[in-house]
Coordinates of C-alpha atoms in Angstrom, one line a residue:
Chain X
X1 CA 160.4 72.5 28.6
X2 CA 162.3 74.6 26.0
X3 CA 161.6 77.8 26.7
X4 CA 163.2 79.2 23.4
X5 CA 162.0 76.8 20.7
X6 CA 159.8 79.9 18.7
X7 CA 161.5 82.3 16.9
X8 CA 158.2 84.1 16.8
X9 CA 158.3 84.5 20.4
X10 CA 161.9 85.3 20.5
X11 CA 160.9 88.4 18.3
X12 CA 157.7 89.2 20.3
X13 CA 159.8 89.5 23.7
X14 CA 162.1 91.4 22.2
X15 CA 160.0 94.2 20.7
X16 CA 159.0 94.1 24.3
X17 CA 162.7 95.0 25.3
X18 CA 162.9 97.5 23.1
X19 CA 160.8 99.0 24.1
X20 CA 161.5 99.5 28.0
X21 CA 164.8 100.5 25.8
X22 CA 162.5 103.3 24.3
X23 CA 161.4 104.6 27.5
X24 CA 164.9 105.3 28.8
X25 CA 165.4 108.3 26.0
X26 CA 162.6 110.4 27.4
X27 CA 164.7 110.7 31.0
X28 CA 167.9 110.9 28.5
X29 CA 169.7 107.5 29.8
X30 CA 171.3 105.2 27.5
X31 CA 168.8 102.9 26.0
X32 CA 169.2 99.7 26.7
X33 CA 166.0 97.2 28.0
X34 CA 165.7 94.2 28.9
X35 CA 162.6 91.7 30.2
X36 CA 162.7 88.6 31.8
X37 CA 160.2 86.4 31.0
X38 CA 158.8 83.1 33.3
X39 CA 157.7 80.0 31.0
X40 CA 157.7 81.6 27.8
X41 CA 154.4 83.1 29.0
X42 CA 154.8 86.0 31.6
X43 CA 156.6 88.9 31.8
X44 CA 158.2 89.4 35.3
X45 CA 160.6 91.6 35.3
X46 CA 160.9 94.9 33.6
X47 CA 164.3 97.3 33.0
X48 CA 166.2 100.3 31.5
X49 CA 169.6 101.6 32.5
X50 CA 168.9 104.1 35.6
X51 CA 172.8 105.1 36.1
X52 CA 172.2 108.7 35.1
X53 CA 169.2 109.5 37.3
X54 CA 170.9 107.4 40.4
X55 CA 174.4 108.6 39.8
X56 CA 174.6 105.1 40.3
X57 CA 176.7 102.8 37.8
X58 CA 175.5 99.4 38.8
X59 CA 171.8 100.2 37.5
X60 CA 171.8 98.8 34.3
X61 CA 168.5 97.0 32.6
X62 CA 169.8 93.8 33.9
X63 CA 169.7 94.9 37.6
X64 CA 166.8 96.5 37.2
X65 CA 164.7 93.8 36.3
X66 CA 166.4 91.8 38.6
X67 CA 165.2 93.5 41.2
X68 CA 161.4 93.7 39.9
X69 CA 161.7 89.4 39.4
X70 CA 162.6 89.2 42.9
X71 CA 159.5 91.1 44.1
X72 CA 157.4 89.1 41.9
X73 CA 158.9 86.1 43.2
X74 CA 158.2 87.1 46.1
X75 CA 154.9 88.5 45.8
X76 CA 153.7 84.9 44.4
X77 CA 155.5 83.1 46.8
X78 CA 157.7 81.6 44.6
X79 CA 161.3 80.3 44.9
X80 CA 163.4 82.8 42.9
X81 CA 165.9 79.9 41.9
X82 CA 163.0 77.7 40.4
X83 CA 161.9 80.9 38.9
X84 CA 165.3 81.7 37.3
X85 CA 165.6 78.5 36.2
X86 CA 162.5 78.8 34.0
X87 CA 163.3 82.7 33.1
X88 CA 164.6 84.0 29.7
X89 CA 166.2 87.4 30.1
X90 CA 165.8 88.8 26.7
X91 CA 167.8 92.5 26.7
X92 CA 168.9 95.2 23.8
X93 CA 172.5 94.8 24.2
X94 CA 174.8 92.3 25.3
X95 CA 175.2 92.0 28.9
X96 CA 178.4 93.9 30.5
X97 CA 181.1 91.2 32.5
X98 CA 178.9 92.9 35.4
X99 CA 175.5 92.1 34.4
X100 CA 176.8 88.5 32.8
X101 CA 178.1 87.5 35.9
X102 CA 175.1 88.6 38.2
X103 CA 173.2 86.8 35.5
X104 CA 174.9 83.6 36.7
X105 CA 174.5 84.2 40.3
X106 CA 170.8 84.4 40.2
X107 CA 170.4 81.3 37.9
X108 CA 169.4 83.4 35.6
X109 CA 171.2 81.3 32.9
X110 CA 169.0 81.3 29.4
X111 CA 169.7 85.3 27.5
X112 CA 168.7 86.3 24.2
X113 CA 170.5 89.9 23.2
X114 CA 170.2 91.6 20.3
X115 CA 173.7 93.9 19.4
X116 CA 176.7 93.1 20.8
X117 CA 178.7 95.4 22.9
X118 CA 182.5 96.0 22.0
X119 CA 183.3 97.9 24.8
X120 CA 181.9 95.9 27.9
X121 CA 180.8 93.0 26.6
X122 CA 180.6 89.5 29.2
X123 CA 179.4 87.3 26.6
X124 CA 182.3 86.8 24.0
X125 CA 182.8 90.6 23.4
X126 CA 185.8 91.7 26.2
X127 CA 185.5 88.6 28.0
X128 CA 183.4 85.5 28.1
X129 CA 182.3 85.2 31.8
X130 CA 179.2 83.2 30.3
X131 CA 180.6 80.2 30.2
X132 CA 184.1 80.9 31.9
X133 CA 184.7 77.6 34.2
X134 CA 183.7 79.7 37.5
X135 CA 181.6 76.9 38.9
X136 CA 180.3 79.3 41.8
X137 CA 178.7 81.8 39.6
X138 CA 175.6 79.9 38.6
X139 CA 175.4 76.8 40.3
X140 CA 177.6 75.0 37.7
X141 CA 175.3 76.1 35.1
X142 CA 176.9 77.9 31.7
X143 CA 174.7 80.6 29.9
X144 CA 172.6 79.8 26.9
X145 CA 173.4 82.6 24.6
X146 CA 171.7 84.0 21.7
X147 CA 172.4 86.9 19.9
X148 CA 171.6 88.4 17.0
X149 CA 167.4 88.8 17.5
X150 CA 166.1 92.0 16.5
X151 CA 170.0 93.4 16.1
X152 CA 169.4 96.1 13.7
X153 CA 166.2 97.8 15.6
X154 CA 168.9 97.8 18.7
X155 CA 171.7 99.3 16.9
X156 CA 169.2 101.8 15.8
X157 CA 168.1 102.9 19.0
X158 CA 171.1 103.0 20.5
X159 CA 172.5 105.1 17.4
X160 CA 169.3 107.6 18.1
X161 CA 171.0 108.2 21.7
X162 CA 175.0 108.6 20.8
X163 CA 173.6 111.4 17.9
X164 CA 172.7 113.8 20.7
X165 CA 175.9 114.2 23.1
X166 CA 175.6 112.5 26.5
X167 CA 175.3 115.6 28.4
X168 CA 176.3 113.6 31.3
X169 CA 179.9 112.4 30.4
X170 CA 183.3 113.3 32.1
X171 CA 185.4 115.4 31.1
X172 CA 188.5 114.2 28.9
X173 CA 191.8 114.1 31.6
X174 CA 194.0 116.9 30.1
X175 CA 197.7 115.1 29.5
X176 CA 199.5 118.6 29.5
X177 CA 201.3 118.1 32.5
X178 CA 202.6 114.7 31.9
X179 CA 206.1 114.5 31.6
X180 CA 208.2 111.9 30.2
X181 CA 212.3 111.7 31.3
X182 CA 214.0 110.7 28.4
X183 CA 217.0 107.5 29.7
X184 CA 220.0 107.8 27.9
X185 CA 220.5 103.6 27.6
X186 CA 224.3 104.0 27.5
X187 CA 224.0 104.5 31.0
X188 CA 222.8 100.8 31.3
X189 CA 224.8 98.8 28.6
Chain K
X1 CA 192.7 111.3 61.9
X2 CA 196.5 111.4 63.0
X3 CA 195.9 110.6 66.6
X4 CA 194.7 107.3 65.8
X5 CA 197.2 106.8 63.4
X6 CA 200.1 107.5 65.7
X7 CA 200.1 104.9 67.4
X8 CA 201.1 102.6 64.7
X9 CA 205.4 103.0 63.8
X10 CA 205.4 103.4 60.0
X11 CA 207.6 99.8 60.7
X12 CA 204.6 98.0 61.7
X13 CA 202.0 99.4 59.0
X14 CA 201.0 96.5 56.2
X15 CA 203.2 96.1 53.5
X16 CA 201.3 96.3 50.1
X17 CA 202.3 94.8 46.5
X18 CA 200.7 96.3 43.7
X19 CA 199.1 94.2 41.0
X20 CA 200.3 95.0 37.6
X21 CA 199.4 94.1 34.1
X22 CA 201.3 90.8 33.1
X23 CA 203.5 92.8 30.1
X24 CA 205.2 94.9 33.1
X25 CA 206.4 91.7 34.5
X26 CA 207.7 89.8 31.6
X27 CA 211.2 88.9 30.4
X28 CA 210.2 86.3 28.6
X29 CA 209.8 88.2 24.8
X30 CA 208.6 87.2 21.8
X31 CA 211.0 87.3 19.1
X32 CA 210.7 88.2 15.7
X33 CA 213.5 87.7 13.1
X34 CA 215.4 90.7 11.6
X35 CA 218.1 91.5 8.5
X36 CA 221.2 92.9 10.3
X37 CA 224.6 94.1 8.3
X38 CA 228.2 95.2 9.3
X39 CA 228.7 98.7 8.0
X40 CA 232.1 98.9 5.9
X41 CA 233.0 102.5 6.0
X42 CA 231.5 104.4 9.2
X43 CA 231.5 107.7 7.7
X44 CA 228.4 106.6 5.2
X45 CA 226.6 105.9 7.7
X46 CA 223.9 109.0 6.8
X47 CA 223.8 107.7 3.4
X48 CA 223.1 104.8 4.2
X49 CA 220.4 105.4 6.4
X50 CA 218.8 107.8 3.7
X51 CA 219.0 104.9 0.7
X52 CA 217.4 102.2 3.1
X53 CA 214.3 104.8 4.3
X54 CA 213.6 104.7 0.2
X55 CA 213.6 101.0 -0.1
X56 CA 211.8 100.5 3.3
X57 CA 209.8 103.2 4.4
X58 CA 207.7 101.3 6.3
X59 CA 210.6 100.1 8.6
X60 CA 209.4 101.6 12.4
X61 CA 210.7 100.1 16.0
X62 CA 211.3 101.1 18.9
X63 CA 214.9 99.9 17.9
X64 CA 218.1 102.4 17.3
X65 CA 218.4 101.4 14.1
X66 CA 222.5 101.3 14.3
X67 CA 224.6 99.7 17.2
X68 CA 228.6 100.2 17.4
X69 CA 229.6 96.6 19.0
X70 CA 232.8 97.5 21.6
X71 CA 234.5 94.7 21.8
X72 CA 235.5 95.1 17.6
X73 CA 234.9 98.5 17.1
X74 CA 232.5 97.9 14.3
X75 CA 229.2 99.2 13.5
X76 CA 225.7 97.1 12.5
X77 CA 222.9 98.4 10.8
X78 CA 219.2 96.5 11.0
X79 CA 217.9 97.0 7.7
X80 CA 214.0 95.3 8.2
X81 CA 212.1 92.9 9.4
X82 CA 213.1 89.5 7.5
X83 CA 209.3 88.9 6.1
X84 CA 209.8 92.0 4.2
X85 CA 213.3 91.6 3.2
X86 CA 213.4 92.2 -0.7
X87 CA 217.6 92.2 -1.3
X88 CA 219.7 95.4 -1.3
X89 CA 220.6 98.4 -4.4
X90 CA 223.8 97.3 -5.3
X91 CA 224.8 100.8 -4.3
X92 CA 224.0 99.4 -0.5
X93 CA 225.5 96.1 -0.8
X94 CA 229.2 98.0 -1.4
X95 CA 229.0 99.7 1.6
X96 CA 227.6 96.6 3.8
X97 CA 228.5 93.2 4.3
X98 CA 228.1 90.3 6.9
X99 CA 224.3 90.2 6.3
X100 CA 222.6 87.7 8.9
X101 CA 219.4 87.3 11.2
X102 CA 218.8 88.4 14.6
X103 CA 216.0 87.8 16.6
X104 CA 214.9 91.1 18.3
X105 CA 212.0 91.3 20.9
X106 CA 208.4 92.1 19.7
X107 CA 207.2 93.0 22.7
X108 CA 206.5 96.7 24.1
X109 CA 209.8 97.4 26.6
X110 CA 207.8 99.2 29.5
X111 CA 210.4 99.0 32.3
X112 CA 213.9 99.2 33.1
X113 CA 214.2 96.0 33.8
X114 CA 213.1 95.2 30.6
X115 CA 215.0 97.8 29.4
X116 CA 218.1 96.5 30.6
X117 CA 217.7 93.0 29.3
X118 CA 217.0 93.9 25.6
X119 CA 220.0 96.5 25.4
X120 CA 222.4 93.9 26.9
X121 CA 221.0 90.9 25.0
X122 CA 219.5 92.4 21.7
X123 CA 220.3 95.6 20.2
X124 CA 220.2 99.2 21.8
X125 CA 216.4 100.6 22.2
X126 CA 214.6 103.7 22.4
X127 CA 212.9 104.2 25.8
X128 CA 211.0 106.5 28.0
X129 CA 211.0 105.7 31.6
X130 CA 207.8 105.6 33.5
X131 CA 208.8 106.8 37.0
X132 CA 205.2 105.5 38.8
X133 CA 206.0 102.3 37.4
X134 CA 209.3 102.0 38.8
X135 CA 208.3 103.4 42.0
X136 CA 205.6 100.8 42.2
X137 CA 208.6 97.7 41.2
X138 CA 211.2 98.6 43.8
X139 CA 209.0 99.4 46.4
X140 CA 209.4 103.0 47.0
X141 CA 206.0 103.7 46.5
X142 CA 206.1 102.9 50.3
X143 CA 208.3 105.4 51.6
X144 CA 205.9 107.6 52.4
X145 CA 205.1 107.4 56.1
X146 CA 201.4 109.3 56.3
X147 CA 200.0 107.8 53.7
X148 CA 200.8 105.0 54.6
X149 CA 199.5 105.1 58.0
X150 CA 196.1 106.7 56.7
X151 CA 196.3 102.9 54.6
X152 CA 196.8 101.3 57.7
X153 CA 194.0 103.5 59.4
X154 CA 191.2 102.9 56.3
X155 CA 192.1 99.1 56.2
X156 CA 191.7 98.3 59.8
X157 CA 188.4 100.7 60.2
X158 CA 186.7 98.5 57.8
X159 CA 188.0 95.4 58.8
X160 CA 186.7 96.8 62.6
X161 CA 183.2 97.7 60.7
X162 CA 183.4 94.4 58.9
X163 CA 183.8 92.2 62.2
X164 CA 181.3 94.7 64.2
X165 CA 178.2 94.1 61.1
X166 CA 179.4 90.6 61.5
X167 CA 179.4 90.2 57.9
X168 CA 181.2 88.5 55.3
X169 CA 183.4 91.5 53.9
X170 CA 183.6 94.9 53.6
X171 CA 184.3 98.1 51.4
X172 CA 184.6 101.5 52.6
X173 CA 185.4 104.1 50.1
X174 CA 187.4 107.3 50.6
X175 CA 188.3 110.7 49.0
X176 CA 191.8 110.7 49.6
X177 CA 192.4 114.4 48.4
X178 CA 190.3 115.4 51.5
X179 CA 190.4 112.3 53.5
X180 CA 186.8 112.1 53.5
X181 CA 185.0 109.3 54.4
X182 CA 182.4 108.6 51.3
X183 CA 180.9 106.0 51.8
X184 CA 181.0 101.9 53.1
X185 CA 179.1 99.2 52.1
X186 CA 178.9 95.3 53.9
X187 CA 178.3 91.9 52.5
X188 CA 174.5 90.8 52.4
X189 CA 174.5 88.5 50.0
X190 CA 172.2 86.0 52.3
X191 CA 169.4 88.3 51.8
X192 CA 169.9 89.3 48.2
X193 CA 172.7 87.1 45.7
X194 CA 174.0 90.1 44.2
X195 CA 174.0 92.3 47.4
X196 CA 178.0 91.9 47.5
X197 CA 179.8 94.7 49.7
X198 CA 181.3 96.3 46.5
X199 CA 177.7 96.9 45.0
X200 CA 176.5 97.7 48.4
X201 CA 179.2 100.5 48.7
X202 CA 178.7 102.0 45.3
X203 CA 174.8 101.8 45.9
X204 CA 175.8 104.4 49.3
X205 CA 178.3 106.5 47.4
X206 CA 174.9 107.4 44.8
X207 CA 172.7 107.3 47.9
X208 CA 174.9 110.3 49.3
X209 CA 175.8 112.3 46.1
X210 CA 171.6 112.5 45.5
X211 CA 171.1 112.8 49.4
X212 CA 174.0 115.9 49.2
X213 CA 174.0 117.5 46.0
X214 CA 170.1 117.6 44.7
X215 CA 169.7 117.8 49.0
X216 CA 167.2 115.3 48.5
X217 CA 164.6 114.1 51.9
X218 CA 166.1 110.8 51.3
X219 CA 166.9 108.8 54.5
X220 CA 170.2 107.7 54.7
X221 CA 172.8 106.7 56.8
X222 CA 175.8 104.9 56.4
X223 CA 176.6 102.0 58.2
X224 CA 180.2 103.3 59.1
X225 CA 178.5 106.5 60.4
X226 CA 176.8 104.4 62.7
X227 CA 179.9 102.4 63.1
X228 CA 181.9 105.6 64.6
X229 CA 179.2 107.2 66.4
X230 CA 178.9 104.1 68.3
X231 CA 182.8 103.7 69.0
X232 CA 183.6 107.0 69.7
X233 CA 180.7 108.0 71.9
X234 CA 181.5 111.2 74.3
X235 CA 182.1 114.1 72.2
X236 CA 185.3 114.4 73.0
X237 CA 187.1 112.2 71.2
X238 CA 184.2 112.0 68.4
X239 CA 187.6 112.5 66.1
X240 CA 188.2 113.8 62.8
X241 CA 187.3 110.7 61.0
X242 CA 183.6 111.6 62.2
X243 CA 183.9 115.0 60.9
X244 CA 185.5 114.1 58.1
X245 CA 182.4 112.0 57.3
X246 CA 179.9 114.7 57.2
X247 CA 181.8 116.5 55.6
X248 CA 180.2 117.6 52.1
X249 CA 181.4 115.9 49.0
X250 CA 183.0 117.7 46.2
X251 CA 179.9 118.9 43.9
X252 CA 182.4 118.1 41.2
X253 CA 183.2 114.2 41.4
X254 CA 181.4 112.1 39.0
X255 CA 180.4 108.7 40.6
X256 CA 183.9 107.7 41.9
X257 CA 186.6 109.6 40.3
X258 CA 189.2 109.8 42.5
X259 CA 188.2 107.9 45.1
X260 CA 190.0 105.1 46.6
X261 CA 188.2 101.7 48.4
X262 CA 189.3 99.7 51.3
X263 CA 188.4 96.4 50.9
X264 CA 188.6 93.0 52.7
X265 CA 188.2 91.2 50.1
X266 CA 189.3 90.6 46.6
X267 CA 186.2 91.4 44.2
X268 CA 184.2 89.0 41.8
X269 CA 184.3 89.4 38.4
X270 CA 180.7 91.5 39.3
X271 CA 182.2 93.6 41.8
X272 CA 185.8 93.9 39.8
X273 CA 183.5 95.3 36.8
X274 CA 181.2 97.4 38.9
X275 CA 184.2 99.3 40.4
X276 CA 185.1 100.0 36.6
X277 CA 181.9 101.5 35.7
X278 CA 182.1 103.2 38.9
X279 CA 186.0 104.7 37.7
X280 CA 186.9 104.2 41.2
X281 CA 190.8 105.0 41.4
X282 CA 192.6 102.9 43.5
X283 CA 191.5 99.4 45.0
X284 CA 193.9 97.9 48.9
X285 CA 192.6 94.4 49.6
X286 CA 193.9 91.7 51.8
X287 CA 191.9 88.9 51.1
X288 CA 192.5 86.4 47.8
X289 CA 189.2 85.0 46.9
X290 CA 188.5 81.8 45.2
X291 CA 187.3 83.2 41.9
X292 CA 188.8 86.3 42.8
X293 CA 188.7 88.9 39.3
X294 CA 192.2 91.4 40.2
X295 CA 194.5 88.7 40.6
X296 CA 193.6 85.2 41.4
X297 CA 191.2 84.3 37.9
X298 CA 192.2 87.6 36.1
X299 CA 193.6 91.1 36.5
X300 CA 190.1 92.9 35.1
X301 CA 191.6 96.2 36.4
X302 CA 194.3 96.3 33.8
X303 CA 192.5 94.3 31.2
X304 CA 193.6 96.4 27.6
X305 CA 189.9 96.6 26.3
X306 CA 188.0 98.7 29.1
X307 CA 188.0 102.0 29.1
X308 CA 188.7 102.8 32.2
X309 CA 191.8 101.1 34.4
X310 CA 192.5 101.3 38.3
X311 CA 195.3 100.1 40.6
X312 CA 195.4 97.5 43.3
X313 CA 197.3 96.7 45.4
X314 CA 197.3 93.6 48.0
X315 CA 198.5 93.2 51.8
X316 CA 201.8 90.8 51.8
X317 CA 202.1 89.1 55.1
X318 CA 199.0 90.7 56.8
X319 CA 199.9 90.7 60.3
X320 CA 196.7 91.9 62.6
X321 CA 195.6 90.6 66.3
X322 CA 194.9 87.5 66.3
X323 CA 191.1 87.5 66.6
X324 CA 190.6 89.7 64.0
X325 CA 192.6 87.1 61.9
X326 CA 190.4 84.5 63.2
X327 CA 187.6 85.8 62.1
X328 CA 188.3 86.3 58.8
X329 CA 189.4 82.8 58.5
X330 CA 187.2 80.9 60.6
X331 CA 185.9 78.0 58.2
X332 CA 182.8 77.5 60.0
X333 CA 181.3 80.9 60.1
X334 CA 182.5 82.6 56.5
X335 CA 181.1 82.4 53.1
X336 CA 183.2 79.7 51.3
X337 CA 184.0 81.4 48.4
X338 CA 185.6 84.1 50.4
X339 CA 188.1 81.5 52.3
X340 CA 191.7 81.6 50.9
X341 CA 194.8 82.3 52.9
X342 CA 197.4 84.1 51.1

């Protein structure tokens, strides 16, 4: 079964990410969304970043929906790696080296992303744990990637966030008291 | 804490090696090739200087741009970088002479090791000394005897809290500015795949800031909490790490800025990530892993394109009792992926 042979449907599941993505902007978190969907048919999972509200940075989208495919799976008495297997996680933003590699330990190997992320990027971006020869991480499985769907609507929504200030950043580390000795190399030649 | 601590001589605490970014280790430079002259008459040497910033002012290294050679008394000039060599004024080429190549390291000169290799071998370089480095290559980071008994003291209590859950590995996580027990998380992943201890630690550290600082009804209770009340029963000697514990966290730490984890276990590339998010501060392991992400598949901690960068260090020679050992590396009874004797 290919479970990402229509483009149409690519789009359709997107939109859908986008938005859960929305959503995230009304409690002022970063908006990224993803959904996983079973068999091209079903929507089973559900997710937006959650690391503000938490104060927890390991609850991205990815994890999120994670978590809600698991109860389904559950819920349906259903093996989750059968489920996986037949999954498409379709999500915003590329995933983070985090999320990509969490990706692979669930089986959840097919992931269709719309921007890429320069700054954490697992997919190609920082680092390419997709397919990165770590046989353990999926069951010997690499990722199916596809990027690119819908890339301007999530640029666009992640732009609408970055305007406004995030009001929960650190501070910058002041480098005042930083010293540096000076050598004098004669010493050493 | 110090009266557990005592009993261990600084002599027999672990020995740790810290984990550094490949460029602090290498000797082995790239070399790019350089135009280098003999300078006729020293006194011009200003003049010189001044005409060649004209016809190359886009000549920058980290090179003294003139060397005085000992052994003839002479001096040597680079003038640029061979690709961009476009001949000399004739006003120059009166005053210089001998012009060859030189190959001269590309590579940023970060230590004094490195230091001392391209001075003697190349050509004199400009450099600023970075003392935490150095302390961190010769081993006098080491020297100091409480911490590194409280390092001691935070391994083996999770190792102990590790062996007690009878899990796989452990993370506890500390705020060593107060010595306050934060948080500790335990290896589930036969219940959940991604319940990992690292995730499982971080997911406590959020549980107690929300628990503490919005003094939420949320039940929780840390399995280290539980770990210590059960070991040090009668009041008595219900130490200061219990205390410590309850202690309340700073209002002012954002997620884990500033703290430091204990772990068992070197980190997946998950885990390694999730403590960068997290801007933990300092990672002690003893454990390699098999696809280990700090030193054995990649050193994520130091990787250039993160924003954020810890340290980590690993046990060398991790002597502990015998069954603790066994555990730890008992084929039958451990995850797989966690098995590898340093």
């Amino acid at each position: 079964m290919n479970l990402l042979k229509s483009q149409a449907n690519q789009i359709k599941w997107m939109k859908e990410a986008l938005n859960v993505g929305k959503k995230a902007l009304d409690v002022k978190e970063v908006p990224v969304g993803c959904v996983i969907v079973y068999q091209d048919k079903e929507i089973i999972g559900r997710g937006h970043n959650l690391t503000n509200i938490l104060k927890n940075p390991t609850r991205h989208a990815e994890f999120q929906a994670i978590d809600e495919a698991f109860e389904w799976c559950r819920k349906n008495e259903k093996n989750w790696l059968n489920v996986f297997e037949q999954a498409v996680l379709y999500v915003t933003c590329e995933p983070c080296i985090m999320c990509a590699s969490a990706l692979r330990r669930v089986n959840l190997v097919n992931c269709v992303y719309g921007c890429s992320n320069e700054r954490f990027g697992g997919c190609g971006s920082v680092l390419n744990i997709s397919t990165s020869n770590n046989e353990e991480l999926n069951f010997g499985k690499n990722m199916t990637i596809t990027k690119g769907v819908c890339e301007d609507l999530a640029i666009k929504l992640l732009q609408s966030f970055y305007a406004c200030e995030n009001p929960f950043a650190v501070e910058p580390k002041s480098k005042e008291n930083r010293t540096k000795p000076e050598l004098n190399p004669n010493e050493f030649s | 804490m110090s009266s557990v601590c005592k009993k261990i001589k600084l002599s027999e605490t672990i020995k740790w090696k810290p984990i550094l970014a490949d460029e602090y280790l290498n000797t082995n430079f790239q070399l790019k090739k350089f135009v280098i002259a003999d300078i006729k008459e020293p006194q011009k040497i200003s003049k010189i200087v001044h005409k060649l910033q004209e016809s190359y002012p886009n000549y920058h290294t980290k090179f003294k741009r003139i060397r005085k050679l000992d052994q003839d008394k002479k001096f040597q000039i680079i003038l640029c970088e061979k690709e961009s060599f476009s001949g000399l004024s004739s006003e120059l080429e009166e005053i210089l002479c001998n012009m060859t190549d030189k190959d001269l390291p590309v590579d940023d000169i970060l230590t004094r090791k490195q230091f001392e290799i391209v001075s003697k071998k190349y050509w004199p370089i400009n450099f600023h000394l970075n003392k935490h480095i150095e302390s961190l290559l010769d081993n006098s980071f080491m020297k100091n005897e409480s911490e590194m008994l409280k390092h001691d003291f935070y391994i083996r209590l999770i190792l102990d809290l590790t062996k007690f859950k009878k899990s796989n590995s452990g993370v506890l996580i500390v705020d060593p500015r107060s010595d306050i027990l934060i948080a500790s998380g335990i290896d589930q992943r036969n219940s959940h795949p991604l319940s990992h201890s690292v995730i499982n630690a971080i997911d406590n550290v959020s549980k107690r800031h929300i628990k503490e600082l919005k003094n939420s009804d949320e039940h929780y209770q840390d399995h280290i909490e539980e770990y210590i009340n059960s070991k040090y029963k009668d009041s008595q000697t219900q130490s200061l790490e219990f205390r410590n514990f309850i202690k309340k966290i700073n209002e002012k730490d954002y997620l884990c800025t500033n703290y430091v984890a204990y772990m068992t276990h070197e980190p997946c590339s998950m885990c390694a990530m999730a403590l960068i998010h997290s801007r933990i501060n300092k990672v002690y392991f003893i454990f390699n892993t098999k696809f280990g992400y700090l030193n054995t598949k990649c050193k994520l901690h130091c990787h250039a394109n993160l924003n954020h960068n810890y340290e980590v260090y690993q046990a060398v020679d991790f002597e502990s009792d015998s069954q603790c050992k066994f555990y730890f590396l008992n084929e039958d009874t451990r995850h797989p992926e966690l098995l590898i004797k340093n």
